[in-house]
Amino acid sequence: MSTDTTDQDYQEIASSSSKNTAPGFSVDDLLTGSHTFRFDRYSRREGFEVGKYLVSDTFTAGGYEWAIALYPSGKKDQYIDYVSLYIRLESEETDVNAVFELMLVDQSGNGKHKIQTQFGRLQEKQPFLMRRRGSQWGFGQYIKKKHLKKLGYLKDDCLVVNCVVGVLASCTDKEIEQAPVSCISDMDQAVMMESCEDTKFLDLESAARVIIEFGAPAQLQGLVNDADRAKFDHYLNAVDEIQQSIKTGQVSDYEAHGTRAMKTLQLVFQGILDCSTSVNQSDTLSSTLDSSSMTSSYGYEQQGGHHASHHELSQEQVYRLCSIVQRLNKGGCLGDCIEVYRISRKSVVDARFLRFSIGRWSVNDLQGLDVEEFAAKIKLWIQVAQKCYHSIFPGERQYYEQIFDGVRAVSYDTCFLAIVEHVAVELNNFADAVSFITSFRKLFAVLDLYKALDVILPEIQKMFYTVASENICQGASNTITSLATLVRKLFSSFEDTVLNEQSNSPPPDGTIHSLTEYAMNYVTRLSQYKESVTDIITSRPTKSLGNQADEQFLEASDRTSSNLHMIWIMMSLKINLMSKSKVYEDSALRYLFIMNNVTYIIKTVKGSPELVEMIGKEYLSKLRKEVLQAAQDYYSSIWHRVLYCLRDDGLSNKFPFYNGISKNSLKDRFKTFNSTFEEVCQMQSTRLVLDVGLREELQKLILSKLLPVYKAFLEKYGSRVQSERGKERYIKYSSEDLEDKVKKLFSEH
């Protein structure tokens, strides 16, 4: 975007600030014009190499055409930390005398514009002589790059530059004297030196000799891969000189040299591209899919360096290709080079994709893979997709934008899209084939793919934004929708399996069932995908559990749909375990089985913060109560037999005139207690309670009921058999012995 002011507008401004102008050279002698230009999307230009510049629209001042030239990385190597800024003569006329002003606009609102001007001291200066088209006036060290944003000059990724040009109205009416050296400032000397360098062009004969010299095969190869930039630029200067002479029509004897130069540039263009497509067999998946390449959006294998890996273009190659395109385009000879570039870079992208070894996989192929193979294939796809959308595609787009910048014959669709479209479609096709998987065991890999594609989708939409590329964006979006549907389907299949699985019998020792381990490992992994699962599972459970209390709990809960489904899975697991416990003929073993498995569920949930958040403490408390109830049922099912032996009933003799304790009955009662206690302990010694906390709780429960009754029985009746011979046959256990024996139960020895 640019704005121009009239000569009169600026004359008024200049006159007001130049009252002391020397009478021999004043503002009245100048024809002035000004121009303001916005350099938009500046951050995309910061990676420019030294010497490459941006140029504004042309504008008119004093009857001549001018333009602003801005070098984001400096005009020369010694200016690499600076932005260089110049005014260029774009007219074909020669020997134009002018004075200049450059201003970098302060966009922060503080009004601290950076101005370099010749208008303020006209009496001390001479107009600058611009000898020919391409001559420049300006500053190699105009401003340090790091100060652009800090000082308010760079805003919204845009720089605004204003320039004023004053052309001396007549060089014949007023004689211009050469100012003495003492009157020229250091800045003026620097400007003059730089401008003189800019106007050092070859004469036509020298340019023609260079064109012929570099037509030789050895020299031609040097233009392709010689690291010496000076030689390449030397040849370009010769081409420019020949093109300029042909364009102006001043000399017609060099048209053959111009044609020869165009053919040479076409060959060099092809040669540079051929160098980038040479195949290196070591460029395999392991060497290209490294951690750094996964996160870089602009690196494209460190393309900013002077050297590049096979298949990438180095900074030097991009510079040469861009320089060639500019000259071929001016000469009307770009033609076939566009197709050459498109074919070359497409072959590069296709070759790299093929070496990643994803291949073409049908739905049947993917169905036939086992879980680990399928997961590995998904992981590979994610890595390749990240590589393509974070590195390869942006790199190719950057090449296209830099090399063909300003060339109307080349468009996004005909160049960049044609290069990468095939690979983008292949990536979509693979992801779409995954959406037909039927095994819930592959759910986690599907979630990985869904999550990765969901993250990449904005990059896809940003990369493919034209009507011609709409199928790529729409394909990726449709695949995400299909994957979400697949996740819900596989999730439902897992729920059904947990509720209805009947194939495995419970373990004979009442420990953890394989279904419990599998289901809890599964939901633990699911909790790692909490965000994705929450986004996908949006409806509450509707399947009946056949348990009114559980269904009422779900109905009353205000938790998210995905959380309720996770609770539903645990409820269905518990119901299935209850059904499996009926296989045990021993009721005590049945309750131990329930305690072991429900405790395993609780412990697994507590071991995962994500699961705790999804399940909630309320349901964990409900499970805990069920464990305690199972413990009470366990005690009642077997230990009540032991406690029954310590009753008072049946110990009294009932004779006329006498009602006392029968020693024989008491002895039998002690013996019955001993045998029953030992029998129960022997039976329970083969039972395992794997959780230490549950084991201790169960032991405490038994002792809390058994010890008080046993102590009371001993205290009440023990003395009656103490005097008997062989009393140890009746009172075999002290309270401490009883406690020690119970505490050895339920553990592996």
PDB file of N, CA, C and O in Angstrom, residues 443-492:
ATOM      1  N   LEU A 443      -8.171 -49.216  19.983  1.00  0.00           N
ATOM      2  CA  LEU A 443      -8.751 -47.900  20.280  1.00  0.00           C
ATOM      3  C   LEU A 443      -7.688 -46.857  20.602  1.00  0.00           C
ATOM      4  O   LEU A 443      -7.786 -45.703  20.174  1.00  0.00           O
ATOM      5  N   PHE A 444      -6.654 -47.241  21.345  1.00  0.00           N
ATOM      6  CA  PHE A 444      -5.667 -46.246  21.777  1.00  0.00           C
ATOM      7  C   PHE A 444      -4.882 -45.684  20.592  1.00  0.00           C
ATOM      8  O   PHE A 444      -4.597 -44.485  20.539  1.00  0.00           O
ATOM      9  N   ALA A 445      -4.547 -46.541  19.649  1.00  0.00           N
ATOM     10  CA  ALA A 445      -3.860 -46.057  18.451  1.00  0.00           C
ATOM     11  C   ALA A 445      -4.782 -45.141  17.647  1.00  0.00           C
ATOM     12  O   ALA A 445      -4.340 -44.134  17.080  1.00  0.00           O
ATOM     13  N   VAL A 446      -6.075 -45.484  17.612  1.00  0.00           N
ATOM     14  CA  VAL A 446      -7.043 -44.627  16.915  1.00  0.00           C
ATOM     15  C   VAL A 446      -7.129 -43.268  17.605  1.00  0.00           C
ATOM     16  O   VAL A 446      -7.181 -42.217  16.947  1.00  0.00           O
ATOM     17  N   LEU A 447      -7.127 -43.264  18.938  1.00  0.00           N
ATOM     18  CA  LEU A 447      -7.154 -41.997  19.678  1.00  0.00           C
ATOM     19  C   LEU A 447      -5.884 -41.185  19.425  1.00  0.00           C
ATOM     20  O   LEU A 447      -5.931 -39.953  19.335  1.00  0.00           O
ATOM     21  N   ASP A 448      -4.744 -41.870  19.326  1.00  0.00           N
ATOM     22  CA  ASP A 448      -3.494 -41.167  18.988  1.00  0.00           C
ATOM     23  C   ASP A 448      -3.625 -40.472  17.636  1.00  0.00           C
ATOM     24  O   ASP A 448      -3.215 -39.315  17.472  1.00  0.00           O
ATOM     25  N   LEU A 449      -4.192 -41.193  16.680  1.00  0.00           N
ATOM     26  CA  LEU A 449      -4.367 -40.631  15.343  1.00  0.00           C
ATOM     27  C   LEU A 449      -5.350 -39.467  15.370  1.00  0.00           C
ATOM     28  O   LEU A 449      -5.109 -38.413  14.761  1.00  0.00           O
ATOM     29  N   TYR A 450      -6.457 -39.642  16.081  1.00  0.00           N
ATOM     30  CA  TYR A 450      -7.460 -38.574  16.191  1.00  0.00           C
ATOM     31  C   TYR A 450      -6.840 -37.317  16.797  1.00  0.00           C
ATOM     32  O   TYR A 450      -7.016 -36.203  16.282  1.00  0.00           O
ATOM     33  N   LYS A 451      -6.109 -37.508  17.889  1.00  0.00           N
ATOM     34  CA  LYS A 451      -5.501 -36.370  18.578  1.00  0.00           C
ATOM     35  C   LYS A 451      -4.481 -35.670  17.686  1.00  0.00           C
ATOM     36  O   LYS A 451      -4.453 -34.431  17.603  1.00  0.00           O
ATOM     37  N   ALA A 452      -3.643 -36.449  17.011  1.00  0.00           N
ATOM     38  CA  ALA A 452      -2.612 -35.863  16.144  1.00  0.00           C
ATOM     39  C   ALA A 452      -3.237 -35.111  14.976  1.00  0.00           C
ATOM     40  O   ALA A 452      -2.826 -33.993  14.644  1.00  0.00           O
ATOM     41  N   LEU A 453      -4.249 -35.716  14.357  1.00  0.00           N
ATOM     42  CA  LEU A 453      -4.887 -35.084  13.202  1.00  0.00           C
ATOM     43  C   LEU A 453      -5.639 -33.828  13.621  1.00  0.00           C
ATOM     44  O   LEU A 453      -5.663 -32.824  12.892  1.00  0.00           O
ATOM     45  N   ASP A 454      -6.227 -33.862  14.812  1.00  0.00           N
ATOM     46  CA  ASP A 454      -6.938 -32.689  15.323  1.00  0.00           C
ATOM     47  C   ASP A 454      -5.969 -31.529  15.559  1.00  0.00           C
ATOM     48  O   ASP A 454      -6.311 -30.365  15.323  1.00  0.00           O
ATOM     49  N   VAL A 455      -4.760 -31.846  16.018  1.00  0.00           N
ATOM     50  CA  VAL A 455      -3.741 -30.810  16.236  1.00  0.00           C
ATOM     51  C   VAL A 455      -3.219 -30.277  14.905  1.00  0.00           C
ATOM     52  O   VAL A 455      -2.972 -29.072  14.750  1.00  0.00           O
ATOM     53  N   ILE A 456      -3.069 -31.173  13.934  1.00  0.00           N
ATOM     54  CA  ILE A 456      -2.506 -30.777  12.637  1.00  0.00           C
ATOM     55  C   ILE A 456      -3.528 -30.043  11.773  1.00  0.00           C
ATOM     56  O   ILE A 456      -3.149 -29.260  10.894  1.00  0.00           O
ATOM     57  N   LEU A 457      -4.830 -30.258  12.022  1.00  0.00           N
ATOM     58  CA  LEU A 457      -5.867 -29.698  11.148  1.00  0.00           C
ATOM     59  C   LEU A 457      -5.719 -28.195  10.906  1.00  0.00           C
ATOM     60  O   LEU A 457      -5.850 -27.745   9.758  1.00  0.00           O
ATOM     61  N   PRO A 458      -5.451 -27.368  11.942  1.00  0.00           N
ATOM     62  CA  PRO A 458      -5.257 -25.935  11.653  1.00  0.00           C
ATOM     63  C   PRO A 458      -4.109 -25.681  10.680  1.00  0.00           C
ATOM     64  O   PRO A 458      -4.185 -24.759   9.856  1.00  0.00           O
ATOM     65  N   GLU A 459      -3.046 -26.494  10.771  1.00  0.00           N
ATOM     66  CA  GLU A 459      -1.935 -26.351   9.824  1.00  0.00           C
ATOM     67  C   GLU A 459      -2.390 -26.719   8.414  1.00  0.00           C
ATOM     68  O   GLU A 459      -1.992 -26.082   7.434  1.00  0.00           O
ATOM     69  N   ILE A 460      -3.218 -27.766   8.319  1.00  0.00           N
ATOM     70  CA  ILE A 460      -3.738 -28.175   7.010  1.00  0.00           C
ATOM     71  C   ILE A 460      -4.600 -27.057   6.423  1.00  0.00           C
ATOM     72  O   ILE A 460      -4.482 -26.704   5.242  1.00  0.00           O
ATOM     73  N   GLN A 461      -5.464 -26.485   7.247  1.00  0.00           N
ATOM     74  CA  GLN A 461      -6.344 -25.414   6.774  1.00  0.00           C
ATOM     75  C   GLN A 461      -5.555 -24.174   6.388  1.00  0.00           C
ATOM     76  O   GLN A 461      -5.911 -23.466   5.440  1.00  0.00           O
ATOM     77  N   LYS A 462      -4.499 -23.910   7.124  1.00  0.00           N
ATOM     78  CA  LYS A 462      -3.651 -22.759   6.811  1.00  0.00           C
ATOM     79  C   LYS A 462      -2.851 -23.004   5.537  1.00  0.00           C
ATOM     80  O   LYS A 462      -2.633 -22.087   4.741  1.00  0.00           O
ATOM     81  N   MET A 463      -2.430 -24.251   5.348  1.00  0.00           N
ATOM     82  CA  MET A 463      -1.588 -24.589   4.203  1.00  0.00           C
ATOM     83  C   MET A 463      -2.405 -24.677   2.916  1.00  0.00           C
ATOM     84  O   MET A 463      -1.972 -24.241   1.849  1.00  0.00           O
ATOM     85  N   PHE A 464      -3.625 -25.234   3.014  1.00  0.00           N
ATOM     86  CA  PHE A 464      -4.439 -25.473   1.818  1.00  0.00           C
ATOM     87  C   PHE A 464      -5.726 -24.652   1.930  1.00  0.00           C
ATOM     88  O   PHE A 464      -6.742 -25.138   2.427  1.00  0.00           O
ATOM     89  N   TYR A 465      -5.661 -23.424   1.473  1.00  0.00           N
ATOM     90  CA  TYR A 465      -6.752 -22.478   1.685  1.00  0.00           C
ATOM     91  C   TYR A 465      -7.473 -22.086   0.397  1.00  0.00           C
ATOM     92  O   TYR A 465      -8.456 -21.346   0.440  1.00  0.00           O
ATOM     93  N   THR A 466      -7.008 -22.559  -0.745  1.00  0.00           N
ATOM     94  CA  THR A 466      -7.626 -22.161  -2.005  1.00  0.00           C
ATOM     95  C   THR A 466      -8.736 -23.132  -2.383  1.00  0.00           C
ATOM     96  O   THR A 466      -8.850 -24.231  -1.828  1.00  0.00           O
ATOM     97  N   VAL A 467      -9.545 -22.721  -3.355  1.00  0.00           N
ATOM     98  CA  VAL A 467     -10.633 -23.577  -3.829  1.00  0.00           C
ATOM     99  C   VAL A 467     -10.074 -24.878  -4.397  1.00  0.00           C
ATOM    100  O   VAL A 467     -10.633 -25.963  -4.186  1.00  0.00           O
ATOM    101  N   ALA A 468      -8.950 -24.777  -5.098  1.00  0.00           N
ATOM    102  CA  ALA A 468      -8.359 -25.966  -5.718  1.00  0.00           C
ATOM    103  C   ALA A 468      -7.876 -26.980  -4.687  1.00  0.00           C
ATOM    104  O   ALA A 468      -7.797 -28.174  -4.973  1.00  0.00           O
ATOM    105  N   SER A 469      -7.541 -26.517  -3.484  1.00  0.00           N
ATOM    106  CA  SER A 469      -7.024 -27.428  -2.450  1.00  0.00           C
ATOM    107  C   SER A 469      -8.078 -27.760  -1.401  1.00  0.00           C
ATOM    108  O   SER A 469      -7.768 -28.357  -0.372  1.00  0.00           O
ATOM    109  N   GLU A 470      -9.317 -27.386  -1.654  1.00  0.00           N
ATOM    110  CA  GLU A 470     -10.387 -27.585  -0.675  1.00  0.00           C
ATOM    111  C   GLU A 470     -10.580 -29.058  -0.332  1.00  0.00           C
ATOM    112  O   GLU A 470     -10.925 -29.410   0.798  1.00  0.00           O
ATOM    113  N   ASN A 471     -10.361 -29.945  -1.317  1.00  0.00           N
ATOM    114  CA  ASN A 471     -10.568 -31.374  -1.064  1.00  0.00           C
ATOM    115  C   ASN A 471      -9.629 -31.903   0.014  1.00  0.00           C
ATOM    116  O   ASN A 471      -9.979 -32.835   0.750  1.00  0.00           O
ATOM    117  N   ILE A 472      -8.443 -31.319   0.147  1.00  0.00           N
ATOM    118  CA  ILE A 472      -7.493 -31.777   1.164  1.00  0.00           C
ATOM    119  C   ILE A 472      -7.992 -31.390   2.553  1.00  0.00           C
ATOM    120  O   ILE A 472      -8.031 -32.212   3.476  1.00  0.00           O
ATOM    121  N   CYS A 473      -8.393 -30.129   2.708  1.00  0.00           N
ATOM    122  CA  CYS A 473      -8.927 -29.673   4.003  1.00  0.00           C
ATOM    123  C   CYS A 473     -10.187 -30.435   4.372  1.00  0.00           C
ATOM    124  O   CYS A 473     -10.337 -30.901   5.508  1.00  0.00           O
ATOM    125  N   GLN A 474     -11.098 -30.555   3.414  1.00  0.00           N
ATOM    126  CA  GLN A 474     -12.360 -31.225   3.694  1.00  0.00           C
ATOM    127  C   GLN A 474     -12.139 -32.699   4.000  1.00  0.00           C
ATOM    128  O   GLN A 474     -12.797 -33.273   4.878  1.00  0.00           O
ATOM    129  N   GLY A 475     -11.188 -33.314   3.290  1.00  0.00           N
ATOM    130  CA  GLY A 475     -10.882 -34.717   3.546  1.00  0.00           C
ATOM    131  C   GLY A 475     -10.368 -34.944   4.952  1.00  0.00           C
ATOM    132  O   GLY A 475     -10.776 -35.887   5.642  1.00  0.00           O
ATOM    133  N   ALA A 476      -9.464 -34.070   5.405  1.00  0.00           N
ATOM    134  CA  ALA A 476      -8.928 -34.192   6.766  1.00  0.00           C
ATOM    135  C   ALA A 476     -10.019 -33.967   7.804  1.00  0.00           C
ATOM    136  O   ALA A 476     -10.107 -34.687   8.808  1.00  0.00           O
ATOM    137  N   SER A 477     -10.871 -32.974   7.561  1.00  0.00           N
ATOM    138  CA  SER A 477     -11.958 -32.683   8.499  1.00  0.00           C
ATOM    139  C   SER A 477     -12.942 -33.847   8.570  1.00  0.00           C
ATOM    140  O   SER A 477     -13.390 -34.238   9.661  1.00  0.00           O
ATOM    141  N   ASN A 478     -13.282 -34.424   7.429  1.00  0.00           N
ATOM    142  CA  ASN A 478     -14.196 -35.571   7.403  1.00  0.00           C
ATOM    143  C   ASN A 478     -13.589 -36.778   8.113  1.00  0.00           C
ATOM    144  O   ASN A 478     -14.296 -37.543   8.789  1.00  0.00           O
ATOM    145  N   THR A 479     -12.284 -36.960   7.960  1.00  0.00           N
ATOM    146  CA  THR A 479     -11.619 -38.085   8.619  1.00  0.00           C
ATOM    147  C   THR A 479     -11.667 -37.939  10.134  1.00  0.00           C
ATOM    148  O   THR A 479     -11.881 -38.921  10.856  1.00  0.00           O
ATOM    149  N   ILE A 480     -11.484 -36.726  10.637  1.00  0.00           N
ATOM    150  CA  ILE A 480     -11.582 -36.501  12.083  1.00  0.00           C
ATOM    151  C   ILE A 480     -12.976 -36.864  12.583  1.00  0.00           C
ATOM    152  O   ILE A 480     -13.139 -37.513  13.626  1.00  0.00           O
ATOM    153  N   THR A 481     -14.001 -36.470  11.824  1.00  0.00           N
ATOM    154  CA  THR A 481     -15.376 -36.822  12.197  1.00  0.00           C
ATOM    155  C   THR A 481     -15.569 -38.339  12.196  1.00  0.00           C
ATOM    156  O   THR A 481     -16.184 -38.903  13.114  1.00  0.00           O
ATOM    157  N   SER A 482     -15.027 -39.010  11.182  1.00  0.00           N
ATOM    158  CA  SER A 482     -15.146 -40.471  11.097  1.00  0.00           C
ATOM    159  C   SER A 482     -14.401 -41.156  12.236  1.00  0.00           C
ATOM    160  O   SER A 482     -14.877 -42.154  12.794  1.00  0.00           O
ATOM    161  N   LEU A 483     -13.242 -40.629  12.594  1.00  0.00           N
ATOM    162  CA  LEU A 483     -12.476 -41.211  13.701  1.00  0.00           C
ATOM    163  C   LEU A 483     -13.216 -41.040  15.023  1.00  0.00           C
ATOM    164  O   LEU A 483     -13.190 -41.933  15.880  1.00  0.00           O
ATOM    165  N   ALA A 484     -13.879 -39.905  15.209  1.00  0.00           N
ATOM    166  CA  ALA A 484     -14.666 -39.693  16.431  1.00  0.00           C
ATOM    167  C   ALA A 484     -15.801 -40.709  16.515  1.00  0.00           C
ATOM    168  O   ALA A 484     -16.072 -41.281  17.581  1.00  0.00           O
ATOM    169  N   THR A 485     -16.461 -40.952  15.390  1.00  0.00           N
ATOM    170  CA  THR A 485     -17.524 -41.963  15.352  1.00  0.00           C
ATOM    171  C   THR A 485     -16.960 -43.346  15.668  1.00  0.00           C
ATOM    172  O   THR A 485     -17.570 -44.134  16.405  1.00  0.00           O
ATOM    173  N   LEU A 486     -15.776 -43.640  15.126  1.00  0.00           N
ATOM    174  CA  LEU A 486     -15.133 -44.928  15.385  1.00  0.00           C
ATOM    175  C   LEU A 486     -14.784 -45.077  16.864  1.00  0.00           C
ATOM    176  O   LEU A 486     -14.966 -46.153  17.449  1.00  0.00           O
ATOM    177  N   VAL A 487     -14.286 -44.021  17.485  1.00  0.00           N
ATOM    178  CA  VAL A 487     -13.945 -44.077  18.914  1.00  0.00           C
ATOM    179  C   VAL A 487     -15.181 -44.436  19.733  1.00  0.00           C
ATOM    180  O   VAL A 487     -15.124 -45.285  20.635  1.00  0.00           O
ATOM    181  N   ARG A 488     -16.310 -43.807  19.436  1.00  0.00           N
ATOM    182  CA  ARG A 488     -17.550 -44.121  20.170  1.00  0.00           C
ATOM    183  C   ARG A 488     -17.963 -45.573  19.957  1.00  0.00           C
ATOM    184  O   ARG A 488     -18.417 -46.250  20.892  1.00  0.00           O
ATOM    185  N   LYS A 489     -17.777 -46.054  18.749  1.00  0.00           N
ATOM    186  CA  LYS A 489     -18.147 -47.438  18.436  1.00  0.00           C
ATOM    187  C   LYS A 489     -17.253 -48.426  19.184  1.00  0.00           C
ATOM    188  O   LYS A 489     -17.737 -49.403  19.783  1.00  0.00           O
ATOM    189  N   LEU A 490     -15.938 -48.198  19.166  1.00  0.00           N
ATOM    190  CA  LEU A 490     -15.007 -49.098  19.853  1.00  0.00           C
ATOM    191  C   LEU A 490     -15.177 -49.011  21.366  1.00  0.00           C
ATOM    192  O   LEU A 490     -15.054 -50.015  22.077  1.00  0.00           O
ATOM    193  N   PHE A 491     -15.462 -47.826  21.869  1.00  0.00           N
ATOM    194  CA  PHE A 491     -15.705 -47.636  23.301  1.00  0.00           C
ATOM    195  C   PHE A 491     -16.918 -48.456  23.735  1.00  0.00           C
ATOM    196  O   PHE A 491     -16.896 -49.142  24.765  1.00  0.00           O
ATOM    197  N   SER A 492     -17.971 -48.401  22.939  1.00  0.00           N
ATOM    198  CA  SER A 492     -19.184 -49.160  23.244  1.00  0.00           C
ATOM    199  C   SER A 492     -18.920 -50.662  23.197  1.00  0.00           C
ATOM    200  O   SER A 492     -19.435 -51.428  24.025  1.00  0.00           O
TER     201      SER A 492
END
